[in-house]
PDB file of C-alpha atoms in Angstrom:
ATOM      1  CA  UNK A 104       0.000   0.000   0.000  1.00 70.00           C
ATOM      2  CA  UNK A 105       1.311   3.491  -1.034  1.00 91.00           C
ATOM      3  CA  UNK A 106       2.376   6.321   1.483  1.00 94.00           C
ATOM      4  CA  UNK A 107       0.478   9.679   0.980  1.00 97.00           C
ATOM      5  CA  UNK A 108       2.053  12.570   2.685  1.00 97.00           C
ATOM      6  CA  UNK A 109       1.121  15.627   3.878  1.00 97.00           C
ATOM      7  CA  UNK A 110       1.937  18.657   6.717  1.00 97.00           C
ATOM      8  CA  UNK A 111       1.560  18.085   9.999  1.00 97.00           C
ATOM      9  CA  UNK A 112      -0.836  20.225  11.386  1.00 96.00           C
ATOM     10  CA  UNK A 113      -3.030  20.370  14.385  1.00 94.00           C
ATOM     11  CA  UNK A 114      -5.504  17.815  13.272  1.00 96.00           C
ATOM     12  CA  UNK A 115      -2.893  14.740  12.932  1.00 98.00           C
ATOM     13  CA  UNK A 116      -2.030  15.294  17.275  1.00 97.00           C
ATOM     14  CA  UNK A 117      -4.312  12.774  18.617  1.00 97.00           C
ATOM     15  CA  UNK A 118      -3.740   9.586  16.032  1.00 98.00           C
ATOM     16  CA  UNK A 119       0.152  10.813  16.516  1.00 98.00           C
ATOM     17  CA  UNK A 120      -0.361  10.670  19.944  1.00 97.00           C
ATOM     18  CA  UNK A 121      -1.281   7.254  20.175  1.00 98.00           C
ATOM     19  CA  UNK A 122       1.450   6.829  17.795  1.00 97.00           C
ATOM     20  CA  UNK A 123       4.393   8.248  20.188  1.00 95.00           C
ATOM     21  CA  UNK A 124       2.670   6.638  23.258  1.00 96.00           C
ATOM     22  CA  UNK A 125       3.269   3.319  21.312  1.00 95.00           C
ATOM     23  CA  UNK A 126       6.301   4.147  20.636  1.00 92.00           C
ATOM     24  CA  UNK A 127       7.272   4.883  23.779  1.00 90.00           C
ATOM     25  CA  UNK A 128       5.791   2.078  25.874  1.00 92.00           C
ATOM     26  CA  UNK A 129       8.011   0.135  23.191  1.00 88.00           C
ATOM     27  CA  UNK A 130      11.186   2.091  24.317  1.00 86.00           C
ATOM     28  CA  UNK A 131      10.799   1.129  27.816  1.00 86.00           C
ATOM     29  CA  UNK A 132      10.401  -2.424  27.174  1.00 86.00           C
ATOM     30  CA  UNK A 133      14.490  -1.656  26.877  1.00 82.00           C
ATOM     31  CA  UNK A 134      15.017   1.021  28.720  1.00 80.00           C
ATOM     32  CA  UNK A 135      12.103   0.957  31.124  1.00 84.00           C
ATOM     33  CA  UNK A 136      14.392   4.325  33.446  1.00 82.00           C
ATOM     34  CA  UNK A 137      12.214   6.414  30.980  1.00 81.00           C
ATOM     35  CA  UNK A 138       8.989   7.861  32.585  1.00 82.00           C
ATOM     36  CA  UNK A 139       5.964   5.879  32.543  1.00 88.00           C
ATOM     37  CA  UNK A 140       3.343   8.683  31.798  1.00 89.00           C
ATOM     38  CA  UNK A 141       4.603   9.198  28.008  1.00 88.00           C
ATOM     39  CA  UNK A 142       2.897   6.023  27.689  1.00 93.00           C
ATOM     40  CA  UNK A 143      -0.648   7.482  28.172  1.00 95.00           C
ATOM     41  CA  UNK A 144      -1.849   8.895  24.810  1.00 96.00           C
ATOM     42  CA  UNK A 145      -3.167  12.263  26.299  1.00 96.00           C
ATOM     43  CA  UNK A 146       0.644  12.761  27.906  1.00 94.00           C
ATOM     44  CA  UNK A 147       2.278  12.276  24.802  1.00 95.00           C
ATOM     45  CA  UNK A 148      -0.670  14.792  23.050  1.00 96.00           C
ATOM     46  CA  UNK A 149       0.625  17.500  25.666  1.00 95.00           C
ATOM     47  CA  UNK A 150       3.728  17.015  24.496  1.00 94.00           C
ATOM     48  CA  UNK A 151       3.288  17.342  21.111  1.00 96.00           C
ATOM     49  CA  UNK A 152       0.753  20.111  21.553  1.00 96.00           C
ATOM     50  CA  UNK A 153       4.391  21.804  23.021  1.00 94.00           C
ATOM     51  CA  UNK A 154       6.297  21.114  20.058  1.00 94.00           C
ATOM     52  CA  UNK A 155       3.674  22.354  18.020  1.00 96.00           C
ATOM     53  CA  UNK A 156       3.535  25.943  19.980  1.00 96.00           C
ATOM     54  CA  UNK A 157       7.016  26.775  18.118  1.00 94.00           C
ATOM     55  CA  UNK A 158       6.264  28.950  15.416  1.00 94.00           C
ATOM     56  CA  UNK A 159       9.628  27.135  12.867  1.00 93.00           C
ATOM     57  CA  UNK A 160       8.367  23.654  13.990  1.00 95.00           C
ATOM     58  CA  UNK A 161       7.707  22.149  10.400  1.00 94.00           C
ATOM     59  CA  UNK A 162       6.431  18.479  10.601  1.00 96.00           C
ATOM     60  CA  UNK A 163       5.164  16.399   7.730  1.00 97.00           C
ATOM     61  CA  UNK A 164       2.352  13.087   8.401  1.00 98.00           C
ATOM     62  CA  UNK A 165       2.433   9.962   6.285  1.00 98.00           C
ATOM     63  CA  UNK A 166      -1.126   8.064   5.726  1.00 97.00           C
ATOM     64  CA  UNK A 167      -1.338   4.360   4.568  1.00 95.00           C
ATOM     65  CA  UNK A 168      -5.044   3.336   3.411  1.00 92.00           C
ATOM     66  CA  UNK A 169      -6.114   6.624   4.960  1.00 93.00           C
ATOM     67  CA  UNK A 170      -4.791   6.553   8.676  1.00 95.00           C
ATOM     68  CA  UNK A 171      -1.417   8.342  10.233  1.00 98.00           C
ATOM     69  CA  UNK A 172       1.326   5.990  10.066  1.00 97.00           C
ATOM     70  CA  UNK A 173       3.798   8.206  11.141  1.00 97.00           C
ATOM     71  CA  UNK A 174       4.293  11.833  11.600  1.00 97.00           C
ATOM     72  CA  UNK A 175       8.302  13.262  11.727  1.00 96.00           C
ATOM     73  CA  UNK A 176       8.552  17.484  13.292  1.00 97.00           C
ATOM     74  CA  UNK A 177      11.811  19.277  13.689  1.00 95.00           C
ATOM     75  CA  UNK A 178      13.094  22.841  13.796  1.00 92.00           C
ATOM     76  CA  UNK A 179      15.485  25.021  12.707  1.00 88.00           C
ATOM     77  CA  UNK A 180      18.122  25.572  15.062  1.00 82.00           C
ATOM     78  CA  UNK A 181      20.015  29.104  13.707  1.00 77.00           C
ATOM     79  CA  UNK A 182      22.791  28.468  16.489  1.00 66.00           C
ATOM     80  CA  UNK A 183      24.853  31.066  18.575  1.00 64.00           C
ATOM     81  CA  UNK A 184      28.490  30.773  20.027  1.00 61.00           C
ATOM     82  CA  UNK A 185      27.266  31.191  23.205  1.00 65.00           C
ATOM     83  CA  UNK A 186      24.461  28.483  23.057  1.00 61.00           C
ATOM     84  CA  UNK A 187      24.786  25.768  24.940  1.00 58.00           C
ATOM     85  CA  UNK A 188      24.662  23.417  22.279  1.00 58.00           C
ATOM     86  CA  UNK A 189      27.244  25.608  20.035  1.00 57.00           C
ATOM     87  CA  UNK A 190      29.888  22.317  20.564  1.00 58.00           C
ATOM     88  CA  UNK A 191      27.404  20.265  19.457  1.00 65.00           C
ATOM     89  CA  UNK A 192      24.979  21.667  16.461  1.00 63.00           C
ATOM     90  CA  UNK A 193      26.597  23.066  13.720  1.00 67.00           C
ATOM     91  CA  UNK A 194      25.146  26.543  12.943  1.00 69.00           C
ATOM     92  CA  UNK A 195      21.564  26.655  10.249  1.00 77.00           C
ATOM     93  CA  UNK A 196      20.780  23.080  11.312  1.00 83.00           C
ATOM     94  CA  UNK A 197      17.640  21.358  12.151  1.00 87.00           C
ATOM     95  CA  UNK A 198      16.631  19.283  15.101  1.00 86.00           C
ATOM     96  CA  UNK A 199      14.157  16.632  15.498  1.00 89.00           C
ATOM     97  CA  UNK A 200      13.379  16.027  19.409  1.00 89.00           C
ATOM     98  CA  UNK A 201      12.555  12.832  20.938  1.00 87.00           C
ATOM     99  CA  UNK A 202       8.781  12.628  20.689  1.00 91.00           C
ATOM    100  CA  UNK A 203       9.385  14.388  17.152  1.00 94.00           C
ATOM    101  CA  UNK A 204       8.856  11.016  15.822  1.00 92.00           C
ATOM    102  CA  UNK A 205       6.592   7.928  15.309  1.00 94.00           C
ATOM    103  CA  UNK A 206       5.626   5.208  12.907  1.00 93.00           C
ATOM    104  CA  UNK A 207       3.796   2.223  13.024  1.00 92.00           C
ATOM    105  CA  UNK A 208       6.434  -0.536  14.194  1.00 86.00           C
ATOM    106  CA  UNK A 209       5.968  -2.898  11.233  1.00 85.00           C
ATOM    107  CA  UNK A 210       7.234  -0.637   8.238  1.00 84.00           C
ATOM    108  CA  UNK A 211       9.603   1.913  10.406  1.00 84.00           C
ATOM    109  CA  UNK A 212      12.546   2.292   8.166  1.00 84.00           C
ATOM    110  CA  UNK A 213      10.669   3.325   5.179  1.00 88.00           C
ATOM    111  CA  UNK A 214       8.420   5.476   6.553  1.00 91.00           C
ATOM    112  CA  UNK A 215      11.453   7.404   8.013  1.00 88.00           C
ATOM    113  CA  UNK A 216      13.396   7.186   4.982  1.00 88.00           C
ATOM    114  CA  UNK A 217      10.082   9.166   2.753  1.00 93.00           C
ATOM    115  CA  UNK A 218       9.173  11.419   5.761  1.00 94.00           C
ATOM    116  CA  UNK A 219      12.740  12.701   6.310  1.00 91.00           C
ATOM    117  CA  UNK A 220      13.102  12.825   2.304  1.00 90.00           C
ATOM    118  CA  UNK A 221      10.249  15.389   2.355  1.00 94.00           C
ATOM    119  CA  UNK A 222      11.709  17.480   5.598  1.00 92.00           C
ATOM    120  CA  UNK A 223      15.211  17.301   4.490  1.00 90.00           C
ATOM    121  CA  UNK A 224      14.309  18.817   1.131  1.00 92.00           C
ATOM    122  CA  UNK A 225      12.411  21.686   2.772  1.00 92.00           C
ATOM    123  CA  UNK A 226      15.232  22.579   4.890  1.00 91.00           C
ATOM    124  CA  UNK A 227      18.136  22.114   2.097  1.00 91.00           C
ATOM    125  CA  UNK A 228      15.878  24.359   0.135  1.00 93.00           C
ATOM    126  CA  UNK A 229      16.156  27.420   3.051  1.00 91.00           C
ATOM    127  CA  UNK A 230      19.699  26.541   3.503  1.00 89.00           C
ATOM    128  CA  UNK A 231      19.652  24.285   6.504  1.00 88.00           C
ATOM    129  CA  UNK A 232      22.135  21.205   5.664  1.00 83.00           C
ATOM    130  CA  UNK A 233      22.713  19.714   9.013  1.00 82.00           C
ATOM    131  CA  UNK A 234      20.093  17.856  10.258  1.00 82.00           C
ATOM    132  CA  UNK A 235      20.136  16.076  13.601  1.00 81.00           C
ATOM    133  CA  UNK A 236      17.900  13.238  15.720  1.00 82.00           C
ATOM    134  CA  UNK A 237      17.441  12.423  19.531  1.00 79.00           C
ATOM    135  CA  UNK A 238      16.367   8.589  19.485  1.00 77.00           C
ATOM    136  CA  UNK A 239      16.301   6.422  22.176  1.00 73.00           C
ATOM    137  CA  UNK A 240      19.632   4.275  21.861  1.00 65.00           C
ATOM    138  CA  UNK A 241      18.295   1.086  21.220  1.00 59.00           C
ATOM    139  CA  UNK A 242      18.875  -0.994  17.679  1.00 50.00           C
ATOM    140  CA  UNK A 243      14.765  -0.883  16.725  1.00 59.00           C
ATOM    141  CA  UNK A 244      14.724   3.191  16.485  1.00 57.00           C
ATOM    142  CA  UNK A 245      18.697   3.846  15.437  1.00 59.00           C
ATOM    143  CA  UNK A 246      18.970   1.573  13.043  1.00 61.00           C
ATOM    144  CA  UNK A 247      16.630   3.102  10.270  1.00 59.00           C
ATOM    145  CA  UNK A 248      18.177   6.511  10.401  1.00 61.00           C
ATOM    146  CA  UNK A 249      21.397   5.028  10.380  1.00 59.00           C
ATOM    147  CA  UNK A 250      20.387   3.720   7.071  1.00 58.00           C
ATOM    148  CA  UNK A 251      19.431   6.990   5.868  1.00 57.00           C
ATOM    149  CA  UNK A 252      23.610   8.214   6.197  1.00 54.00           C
ATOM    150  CA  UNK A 253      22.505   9.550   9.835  1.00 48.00           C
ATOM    151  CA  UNK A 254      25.847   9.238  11.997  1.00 46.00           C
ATOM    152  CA  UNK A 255      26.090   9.116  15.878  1.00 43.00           C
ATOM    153  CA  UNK A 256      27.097  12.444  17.257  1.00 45.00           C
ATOM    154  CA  UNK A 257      26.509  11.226  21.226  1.00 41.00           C
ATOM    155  CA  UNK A 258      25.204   7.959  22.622  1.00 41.00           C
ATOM    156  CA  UNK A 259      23.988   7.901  26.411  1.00 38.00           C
ATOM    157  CA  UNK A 260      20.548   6.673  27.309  1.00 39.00           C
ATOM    158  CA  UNK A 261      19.583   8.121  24.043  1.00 41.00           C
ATOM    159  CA  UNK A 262      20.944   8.606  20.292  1.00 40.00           C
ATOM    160  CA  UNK A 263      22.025  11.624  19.185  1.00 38.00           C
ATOM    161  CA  UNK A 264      22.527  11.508  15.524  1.00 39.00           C
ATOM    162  CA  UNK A 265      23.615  14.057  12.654  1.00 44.00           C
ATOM    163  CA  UNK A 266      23.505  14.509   9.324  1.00 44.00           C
ATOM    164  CA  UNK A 267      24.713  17.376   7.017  1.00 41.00           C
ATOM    165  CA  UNK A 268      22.953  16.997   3.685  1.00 38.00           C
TER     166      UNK A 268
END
């Protein structure tokens, strides 16, 4: 079955809710240190309703037969020397967050692979090359953007991984 795409917008929160709160109650079946509440649907709505309050927060939804399959959101990050990421992001990048991200278990890698194809083009377009994830550090959610040239920047309890375009 084909992947549509379109923006993310306000609409898509609730079935990408229940997407990140499956997500995450899949994360902690590795790492179960992370907090329990991002498991509840209406938690992981809150934050995404967060994410969404950013005014350069661009996110783009993928449907299959008609339902959200995944959604991917990131940001441009301008960057300052005196940021506290400066030794980390490279200046004009983008970042995807942690709950920036969900897909349906079962077809992961290519839904990442045609939802970050659509973002990265965006950004490449305005002149943002570097492009960077925060995963949780376990082989399931790494290994698909690893796939997609993504390289590990920083690995604790979760992924950090960049990617200059």
């Amino acid at each position: 079955m084909s992947i549509a795409l379109a923006s993310f917008s306000h609409e898509h929160l609730e079935p990408a809710a229940n997407l990140l709160a499956d997500r995450h109650r899949s994360d902690r079946s590795t790492a179960p240190e992370l907090p329990a509440r991002y498991e509840d649907a209406t938690a992981a709505a809150t934050v995404l309703q967060e994410l969404m309050a950013d005014d350069d927060m661009t996110g783009v939804a993928a449907f299959r037969g008609g339902r959200l399959a995944g959604y991917l959101l990131g940001a441009p990050v301008l960057g300052s020397p005196t940021d506290s990421w400066a030794g980390f992001l490279q200046p004009r990048s983008a970042v995807m967050s942690l709950a920036g991200w969900a897909t349906e278990p079962a077809d992961s890698q290519n839904l990442s692979r045609v939802m970050y194809a659509a973002l990265a083009e965006r950004w490449v377009a305005n002149g943002i090359a570097a492009h960077y994830i925060t995963l949780p550090a376990h082989a399931d959610s790494v290994e698909p953007w690893l796939d997609l040239g993504e390289r590990s920047q920083s690995v604790s309890g979760r992924a950090f991984l960049g990617n200059k375009v």
